[in-house]
PDB file of C-alpha atoms in Angstrom:
ATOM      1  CA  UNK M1168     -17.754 -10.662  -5.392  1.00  0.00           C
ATOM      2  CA  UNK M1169     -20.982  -8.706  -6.246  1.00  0.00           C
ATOM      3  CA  UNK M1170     -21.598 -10.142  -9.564  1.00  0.00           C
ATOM      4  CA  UNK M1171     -24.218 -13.176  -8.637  1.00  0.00           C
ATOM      5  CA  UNK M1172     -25.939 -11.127  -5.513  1.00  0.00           C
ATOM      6  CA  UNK M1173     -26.475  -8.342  -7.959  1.00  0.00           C
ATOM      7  CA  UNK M1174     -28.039 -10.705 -11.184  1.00  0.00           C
ATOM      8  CA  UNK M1175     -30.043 -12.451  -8.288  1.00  0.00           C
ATOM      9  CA  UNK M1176     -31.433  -9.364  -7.407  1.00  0.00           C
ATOM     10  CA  UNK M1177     -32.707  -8.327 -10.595  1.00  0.00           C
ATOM     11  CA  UNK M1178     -33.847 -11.489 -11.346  1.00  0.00           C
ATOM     12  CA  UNK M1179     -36.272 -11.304  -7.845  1.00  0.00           C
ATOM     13  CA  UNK M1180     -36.757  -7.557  -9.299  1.00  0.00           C
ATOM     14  CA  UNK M1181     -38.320  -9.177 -12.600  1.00  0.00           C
ATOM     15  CA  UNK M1182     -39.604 -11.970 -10.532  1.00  0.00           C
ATOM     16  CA  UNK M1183     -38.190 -14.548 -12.447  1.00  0.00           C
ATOM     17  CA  UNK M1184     -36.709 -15.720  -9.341  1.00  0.00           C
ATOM     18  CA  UNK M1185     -39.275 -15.464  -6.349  1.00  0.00           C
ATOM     19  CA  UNK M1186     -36.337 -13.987  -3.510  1.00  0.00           C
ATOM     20  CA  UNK M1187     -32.931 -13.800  -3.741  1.00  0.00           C
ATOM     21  CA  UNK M1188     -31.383 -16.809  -2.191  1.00  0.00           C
ATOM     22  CA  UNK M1189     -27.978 -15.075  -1.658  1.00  0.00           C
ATOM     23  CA  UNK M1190     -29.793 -11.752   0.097  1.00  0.00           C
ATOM     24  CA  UNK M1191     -28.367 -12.549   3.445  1.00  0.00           C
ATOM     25  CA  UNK M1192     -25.167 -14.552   2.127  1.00  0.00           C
ATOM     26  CA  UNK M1193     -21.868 -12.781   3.271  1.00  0.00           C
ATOM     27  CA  UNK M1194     -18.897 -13.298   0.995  1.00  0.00           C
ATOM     28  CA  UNK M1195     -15.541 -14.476   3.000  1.00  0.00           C
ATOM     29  CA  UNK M1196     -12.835 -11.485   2.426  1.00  0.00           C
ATOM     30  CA  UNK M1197      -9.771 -12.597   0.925  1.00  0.00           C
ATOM     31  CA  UNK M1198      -6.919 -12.985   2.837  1.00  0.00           C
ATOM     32  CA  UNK M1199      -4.066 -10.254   1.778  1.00  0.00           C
ATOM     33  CA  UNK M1200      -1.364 -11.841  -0.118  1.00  0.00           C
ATOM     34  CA  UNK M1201       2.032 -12.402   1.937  1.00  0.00           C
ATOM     35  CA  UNK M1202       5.027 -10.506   1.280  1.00  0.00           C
ATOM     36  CA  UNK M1203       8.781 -11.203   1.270  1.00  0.00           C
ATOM     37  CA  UNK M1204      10.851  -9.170   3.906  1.00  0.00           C
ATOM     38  CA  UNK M1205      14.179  -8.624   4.167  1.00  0.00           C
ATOM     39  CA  UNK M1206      15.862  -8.932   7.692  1.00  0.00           C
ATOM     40  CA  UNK M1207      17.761  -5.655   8.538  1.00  0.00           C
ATOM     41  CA  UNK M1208      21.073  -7.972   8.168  1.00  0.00           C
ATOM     42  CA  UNK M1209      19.525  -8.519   4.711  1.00  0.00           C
ATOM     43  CA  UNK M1210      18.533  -5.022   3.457  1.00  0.00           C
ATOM     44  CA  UNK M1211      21.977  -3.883   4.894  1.00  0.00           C
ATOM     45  CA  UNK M1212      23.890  -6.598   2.438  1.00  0.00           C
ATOM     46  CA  UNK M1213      21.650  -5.303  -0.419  1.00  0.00           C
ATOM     47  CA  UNK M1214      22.352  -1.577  -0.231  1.00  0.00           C
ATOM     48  CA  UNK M1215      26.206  -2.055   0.687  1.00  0.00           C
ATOM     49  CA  UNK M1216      26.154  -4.130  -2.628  1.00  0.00           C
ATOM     50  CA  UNK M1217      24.917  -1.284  -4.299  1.00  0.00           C
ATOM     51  CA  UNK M1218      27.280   0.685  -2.838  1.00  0.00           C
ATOM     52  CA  UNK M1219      30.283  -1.165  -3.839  1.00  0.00           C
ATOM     53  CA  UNK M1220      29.561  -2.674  -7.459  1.00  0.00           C
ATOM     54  CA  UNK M1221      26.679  -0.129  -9.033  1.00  0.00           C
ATOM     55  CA  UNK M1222      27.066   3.396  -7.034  1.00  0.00           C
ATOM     56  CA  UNK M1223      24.001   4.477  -9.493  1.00  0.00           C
ATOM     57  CA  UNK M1224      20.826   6.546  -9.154  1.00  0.00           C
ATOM     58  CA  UNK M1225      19.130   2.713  -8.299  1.00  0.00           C
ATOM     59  CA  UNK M1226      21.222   2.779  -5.606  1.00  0.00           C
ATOM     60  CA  UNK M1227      20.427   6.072  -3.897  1.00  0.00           C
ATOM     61  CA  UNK M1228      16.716   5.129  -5.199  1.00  0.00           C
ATOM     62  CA  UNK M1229      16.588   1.677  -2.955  1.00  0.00           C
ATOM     63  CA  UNK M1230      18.344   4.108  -0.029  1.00  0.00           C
ATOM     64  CA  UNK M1231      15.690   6.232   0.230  1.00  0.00           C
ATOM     65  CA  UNK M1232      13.005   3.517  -0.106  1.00  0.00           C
ATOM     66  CA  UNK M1233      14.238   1.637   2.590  1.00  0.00           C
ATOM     67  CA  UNK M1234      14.654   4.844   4.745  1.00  0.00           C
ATOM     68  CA  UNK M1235      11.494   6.144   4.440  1.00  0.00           C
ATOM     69  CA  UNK M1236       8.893   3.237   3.589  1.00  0.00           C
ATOM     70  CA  UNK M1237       7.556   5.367   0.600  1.00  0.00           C
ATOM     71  CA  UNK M1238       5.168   3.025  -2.075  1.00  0.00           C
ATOM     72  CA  UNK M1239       6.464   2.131  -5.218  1.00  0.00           C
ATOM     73  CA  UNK M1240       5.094   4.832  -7.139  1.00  0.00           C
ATOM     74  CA  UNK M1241       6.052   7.477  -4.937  1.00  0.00           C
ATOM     75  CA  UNK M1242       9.373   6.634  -4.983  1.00  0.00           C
ATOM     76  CA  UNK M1243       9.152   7.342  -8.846  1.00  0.00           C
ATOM     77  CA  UNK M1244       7.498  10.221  -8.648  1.00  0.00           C
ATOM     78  CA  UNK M1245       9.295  13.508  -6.178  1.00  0.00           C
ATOM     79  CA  UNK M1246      10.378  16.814  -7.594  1.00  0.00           C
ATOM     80  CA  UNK M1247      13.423  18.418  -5.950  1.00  0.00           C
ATOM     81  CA  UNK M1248      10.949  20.977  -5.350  1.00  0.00           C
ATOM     82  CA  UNK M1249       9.204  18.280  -2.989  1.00  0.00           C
ATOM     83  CA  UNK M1250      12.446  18.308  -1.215  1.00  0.00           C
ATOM     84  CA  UNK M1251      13.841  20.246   1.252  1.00  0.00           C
ATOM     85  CA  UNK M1252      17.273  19.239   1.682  1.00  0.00           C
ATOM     86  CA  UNK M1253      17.762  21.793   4.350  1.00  0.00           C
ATOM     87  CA  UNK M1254      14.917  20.951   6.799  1.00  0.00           C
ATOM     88  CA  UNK M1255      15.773  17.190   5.973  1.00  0.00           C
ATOM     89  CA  UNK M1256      12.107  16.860   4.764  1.00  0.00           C
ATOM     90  CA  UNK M1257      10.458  15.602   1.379  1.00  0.00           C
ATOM     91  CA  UNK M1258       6.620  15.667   0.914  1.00  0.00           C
ATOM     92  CA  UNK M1259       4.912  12.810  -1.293  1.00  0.00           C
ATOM     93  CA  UNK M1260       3.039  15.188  -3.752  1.00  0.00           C
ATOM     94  CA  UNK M1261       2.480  12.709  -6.728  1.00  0.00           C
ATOM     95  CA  UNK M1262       2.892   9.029  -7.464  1.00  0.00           C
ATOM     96  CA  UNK M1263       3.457   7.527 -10.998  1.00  0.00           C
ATOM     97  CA  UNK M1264       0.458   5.530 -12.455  1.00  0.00           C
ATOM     98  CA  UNK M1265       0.104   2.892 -14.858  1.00  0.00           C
ATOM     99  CA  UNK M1266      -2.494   3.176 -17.416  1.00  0.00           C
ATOM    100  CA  UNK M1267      -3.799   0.603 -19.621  1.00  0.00           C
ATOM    101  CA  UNK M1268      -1.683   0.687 -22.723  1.00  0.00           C
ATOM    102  CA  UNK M1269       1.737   0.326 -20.468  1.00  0.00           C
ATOM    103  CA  UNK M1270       2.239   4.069 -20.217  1.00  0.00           C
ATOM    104  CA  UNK M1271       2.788   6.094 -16.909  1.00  0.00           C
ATOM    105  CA  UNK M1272       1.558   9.042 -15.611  1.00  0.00           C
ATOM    106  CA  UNK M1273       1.932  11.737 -12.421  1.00  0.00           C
ATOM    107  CA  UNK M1274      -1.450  11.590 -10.104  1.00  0.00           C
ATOM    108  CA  UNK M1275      -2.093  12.989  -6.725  1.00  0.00           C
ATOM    109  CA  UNK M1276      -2.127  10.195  -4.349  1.00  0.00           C
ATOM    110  CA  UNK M1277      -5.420   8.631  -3.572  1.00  0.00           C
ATOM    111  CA  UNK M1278      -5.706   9.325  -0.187  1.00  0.00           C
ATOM    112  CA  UNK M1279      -5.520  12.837   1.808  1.00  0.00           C
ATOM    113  CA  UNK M1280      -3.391  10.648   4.322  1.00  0.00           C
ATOM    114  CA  UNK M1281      -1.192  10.204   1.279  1.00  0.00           C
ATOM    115  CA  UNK M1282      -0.246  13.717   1.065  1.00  0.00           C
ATOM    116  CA  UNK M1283       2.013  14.038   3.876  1.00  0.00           C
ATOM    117  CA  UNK M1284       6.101  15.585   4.634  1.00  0.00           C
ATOM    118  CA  UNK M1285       8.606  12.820   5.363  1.00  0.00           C
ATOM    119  CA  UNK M1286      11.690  13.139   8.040  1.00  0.00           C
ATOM    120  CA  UNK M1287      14.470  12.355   5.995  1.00  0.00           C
ATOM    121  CA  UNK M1288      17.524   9.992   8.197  1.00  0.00           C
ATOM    122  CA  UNK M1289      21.284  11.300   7.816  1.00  0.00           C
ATOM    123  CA  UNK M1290      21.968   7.817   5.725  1.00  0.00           C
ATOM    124  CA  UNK M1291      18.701   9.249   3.546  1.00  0.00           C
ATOM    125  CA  UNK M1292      20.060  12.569   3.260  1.00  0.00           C
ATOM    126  CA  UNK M1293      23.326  11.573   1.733  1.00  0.00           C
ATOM    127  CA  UNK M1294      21.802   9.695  -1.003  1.00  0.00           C
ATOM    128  CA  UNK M1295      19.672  12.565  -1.906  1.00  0.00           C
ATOM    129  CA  UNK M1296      22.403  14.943  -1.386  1.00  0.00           C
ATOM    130  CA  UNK M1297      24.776  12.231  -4.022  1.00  0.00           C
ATOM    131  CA  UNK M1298      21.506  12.628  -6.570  1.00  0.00           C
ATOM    132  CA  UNK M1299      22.099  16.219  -6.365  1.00  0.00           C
ATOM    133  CA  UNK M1300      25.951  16.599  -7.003  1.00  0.00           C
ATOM    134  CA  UNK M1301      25.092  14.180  -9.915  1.00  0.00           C
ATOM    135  CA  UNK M1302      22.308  16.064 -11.424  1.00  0.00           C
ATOM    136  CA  UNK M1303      23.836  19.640 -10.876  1.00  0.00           C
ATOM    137  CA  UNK M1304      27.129  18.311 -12.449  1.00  0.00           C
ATOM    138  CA  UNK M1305      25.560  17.089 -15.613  1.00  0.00           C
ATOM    139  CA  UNK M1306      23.719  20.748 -16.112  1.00  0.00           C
ATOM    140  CA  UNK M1307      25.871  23.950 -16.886  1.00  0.00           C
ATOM    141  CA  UNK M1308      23.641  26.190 -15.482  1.00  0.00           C
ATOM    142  CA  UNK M1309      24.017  24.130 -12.041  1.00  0.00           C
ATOM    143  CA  UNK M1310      20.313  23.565 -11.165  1.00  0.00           C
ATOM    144  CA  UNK M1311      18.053  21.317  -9.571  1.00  0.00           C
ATOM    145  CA  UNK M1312      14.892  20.378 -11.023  1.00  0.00           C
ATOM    146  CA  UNK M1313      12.664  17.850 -12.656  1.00  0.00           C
ATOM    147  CA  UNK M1314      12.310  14.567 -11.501  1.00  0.00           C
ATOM    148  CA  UNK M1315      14.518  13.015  -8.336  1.00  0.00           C
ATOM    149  CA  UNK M1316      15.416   9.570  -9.934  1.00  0.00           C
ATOM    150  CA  UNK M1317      14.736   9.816 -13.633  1.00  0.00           C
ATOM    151  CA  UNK M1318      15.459   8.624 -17.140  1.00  0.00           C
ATOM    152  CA  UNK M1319      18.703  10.965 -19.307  1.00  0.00           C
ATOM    153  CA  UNK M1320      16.269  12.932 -20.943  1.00  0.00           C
ATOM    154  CA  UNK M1321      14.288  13.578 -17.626  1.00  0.00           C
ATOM    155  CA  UNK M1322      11.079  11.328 -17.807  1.00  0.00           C
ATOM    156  CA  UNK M1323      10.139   8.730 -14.760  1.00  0.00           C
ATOM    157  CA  UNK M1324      11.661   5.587 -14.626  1.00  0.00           C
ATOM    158  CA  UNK M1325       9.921   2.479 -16.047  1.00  0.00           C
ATOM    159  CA  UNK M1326       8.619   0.645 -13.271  1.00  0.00           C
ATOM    160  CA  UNK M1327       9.319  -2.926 -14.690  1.00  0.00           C
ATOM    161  CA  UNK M1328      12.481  -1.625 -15.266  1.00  0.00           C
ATOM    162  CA  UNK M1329      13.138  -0.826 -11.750  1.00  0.00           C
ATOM    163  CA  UNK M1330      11.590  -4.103 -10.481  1.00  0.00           C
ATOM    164  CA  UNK M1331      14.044  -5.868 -12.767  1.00  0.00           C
ATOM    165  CA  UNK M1332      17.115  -4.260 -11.359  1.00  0.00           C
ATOM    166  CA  UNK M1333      16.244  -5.223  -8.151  1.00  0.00           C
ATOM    167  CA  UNK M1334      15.683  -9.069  -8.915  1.00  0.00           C
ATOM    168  CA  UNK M1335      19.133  -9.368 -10.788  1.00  0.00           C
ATOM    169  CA  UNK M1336      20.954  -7.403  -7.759  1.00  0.00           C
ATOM    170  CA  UNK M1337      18.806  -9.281  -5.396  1.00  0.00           C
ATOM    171  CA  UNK M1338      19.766 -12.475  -7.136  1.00  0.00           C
ATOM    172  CA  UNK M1339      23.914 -11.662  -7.431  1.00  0.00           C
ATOM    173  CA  UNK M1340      23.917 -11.661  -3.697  1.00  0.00           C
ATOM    174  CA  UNK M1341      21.282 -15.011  -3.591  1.00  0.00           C
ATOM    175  CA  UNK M1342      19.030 -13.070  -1.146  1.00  0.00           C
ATOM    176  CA  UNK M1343      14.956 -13.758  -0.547  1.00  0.00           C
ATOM    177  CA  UNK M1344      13.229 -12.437  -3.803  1.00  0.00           C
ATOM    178  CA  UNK M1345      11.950  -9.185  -3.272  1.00  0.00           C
ATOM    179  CA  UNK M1346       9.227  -7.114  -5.549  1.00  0.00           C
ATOM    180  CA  UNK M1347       9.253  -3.374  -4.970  1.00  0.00           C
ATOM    181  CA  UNK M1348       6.416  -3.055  -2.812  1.00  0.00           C
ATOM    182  CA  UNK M1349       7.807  -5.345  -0.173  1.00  0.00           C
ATOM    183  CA  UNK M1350      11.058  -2.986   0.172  1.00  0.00           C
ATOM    184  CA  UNK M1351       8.417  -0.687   2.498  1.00  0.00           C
ATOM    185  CA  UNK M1352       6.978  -3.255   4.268  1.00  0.00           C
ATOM    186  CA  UNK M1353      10.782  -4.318   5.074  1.00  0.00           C
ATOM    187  CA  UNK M1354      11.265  -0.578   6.398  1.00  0.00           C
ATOM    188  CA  UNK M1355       8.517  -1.130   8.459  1.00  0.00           C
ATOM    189  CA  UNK M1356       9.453  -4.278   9.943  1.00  0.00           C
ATOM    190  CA  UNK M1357      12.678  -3.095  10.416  1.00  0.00           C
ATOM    191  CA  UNK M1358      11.240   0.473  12.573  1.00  0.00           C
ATOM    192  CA  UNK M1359       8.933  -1.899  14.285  1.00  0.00           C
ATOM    193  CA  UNK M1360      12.245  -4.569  15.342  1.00  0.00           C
ATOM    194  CA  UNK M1361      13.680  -1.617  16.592  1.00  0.00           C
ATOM    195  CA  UNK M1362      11.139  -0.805  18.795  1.00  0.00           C
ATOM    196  CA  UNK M1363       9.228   2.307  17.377  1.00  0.00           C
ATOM    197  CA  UNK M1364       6.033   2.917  18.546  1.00  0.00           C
ATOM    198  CA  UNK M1365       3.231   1.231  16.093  1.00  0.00           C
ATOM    199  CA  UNK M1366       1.702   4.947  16.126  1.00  0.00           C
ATOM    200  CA  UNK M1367       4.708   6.525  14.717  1.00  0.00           C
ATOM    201  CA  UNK M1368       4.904   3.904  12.238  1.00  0.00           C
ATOM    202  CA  UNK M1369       2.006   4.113  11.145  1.00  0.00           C
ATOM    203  CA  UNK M1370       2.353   7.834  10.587  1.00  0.00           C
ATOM    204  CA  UNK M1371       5.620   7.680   8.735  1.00  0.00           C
ATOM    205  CA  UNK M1372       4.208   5.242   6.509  1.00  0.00           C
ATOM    206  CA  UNK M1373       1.093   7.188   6.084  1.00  0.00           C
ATOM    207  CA  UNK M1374      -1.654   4.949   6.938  1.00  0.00           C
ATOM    208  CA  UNK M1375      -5.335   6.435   7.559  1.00  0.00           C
ATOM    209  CA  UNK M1376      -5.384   4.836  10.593  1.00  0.00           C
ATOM    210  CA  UNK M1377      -3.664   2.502  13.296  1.00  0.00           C
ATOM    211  CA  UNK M1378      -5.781  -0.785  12.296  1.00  0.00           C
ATOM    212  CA  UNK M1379      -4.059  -0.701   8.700  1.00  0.00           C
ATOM    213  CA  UNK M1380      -0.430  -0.831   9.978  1.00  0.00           C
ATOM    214  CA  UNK M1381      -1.594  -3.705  12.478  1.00  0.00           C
ATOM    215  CA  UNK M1382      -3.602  -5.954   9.621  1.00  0.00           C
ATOM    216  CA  UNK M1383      -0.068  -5.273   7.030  1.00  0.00           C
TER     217      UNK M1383
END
């Protein structure tokens, strides 16, 4: 949106142009694109498929995404050392990136607000506490560490990947079409339907401030 104020500028700079007719212009912001969310009804068909015909790591995955409302690449990204099974707590730490040529990495989040412990729900809990009976049962020396959710040899999942599970589940059941993203603004609709305070919403999901809950 800067481009033309910015070559009209130098040009009145080099006076090849004598002002810059777009000086006091100010660009309309884009409205934010809308998202798809599931009713509770809906999100409740969707895990209790998963339940009943997968019973995978995807499906403890979509559990805790729902339950807590954490972004796409968070959910891709916690350490069991991140959680604390015992204080039913997990703090966001890291969040997988995309770089250019496809790849993915671990970052700190971007924002300080980011960087925050999550209250983990009983239903939460269990599917955390399944991912660890899984994981523990599949190493001899019966310990917990690396990556949550991850690929056999212990590297992140793809995202696409992910995204593509969740179309072809969402489709078997003929359900709204859902990216990954919109699965936390479902778990916030769903909070807010339920009559949570907007302020504790808006600090479970980890907004800067109240005004970005609101405007999502």
């Amino acid at each position: 949106m800067s481009t033309l104020p910015n070559a009209l500028n130098g040009a009145a700079r080099s006076w090849r142009l004598r002002y810059n007719p777009a000086k006091h212009s100010v660009p309309t912001k884009p409205r934010a694109a809308e998202r798809t969310c599931w009713t509770p009804e809906q999100a409740a068909t969707f895990l209790r498929h998963g339940a009943e015909h997968y019973a995978d790591q995807l499906t403890d995955l979509f559990e805790v995404m729902l339950g807590t409302g954490m972004r796409r690449g968070e959910i891709l990204a916690p350490h069991w050392s991140d959680v604390h099974l015992m204080d039913r707590q997990l703090y966001v730490h890291w969040t997988l990136a995309a770089i250019d040529n496809g790849k993915t990495h671990l970052r700190e989040p971007k924002t300080e607000a980011s960087r925050a412990w999550i209250s983990l729900s009983p239903r939460v809990m269990t599917a955390l506490h399944r991912q660890a009976a899984l994981q523990m049962a599949a190493h001899s020396d019966a310990r917990l560490e690396g990556l949550v959710f991850a690929r056999p040899g212990g590297t992140p999942l793809r995202p696409q990947w992910v995204l593509d599970q969740i179309r072809k589940r969402t489709a078997e059941l003929d359900l709204p079409k859902i990216g990954l993203h919109d699965l936390r603004h479902t778990a916030a609709s769903i909070v807010i339907a339920a009559g949570i305070p907007l302020a504790i919403v808006s600090k479970t999901l980890r907004h800067s401030n109240h005004a970005i809950t609101v405007d999502l």
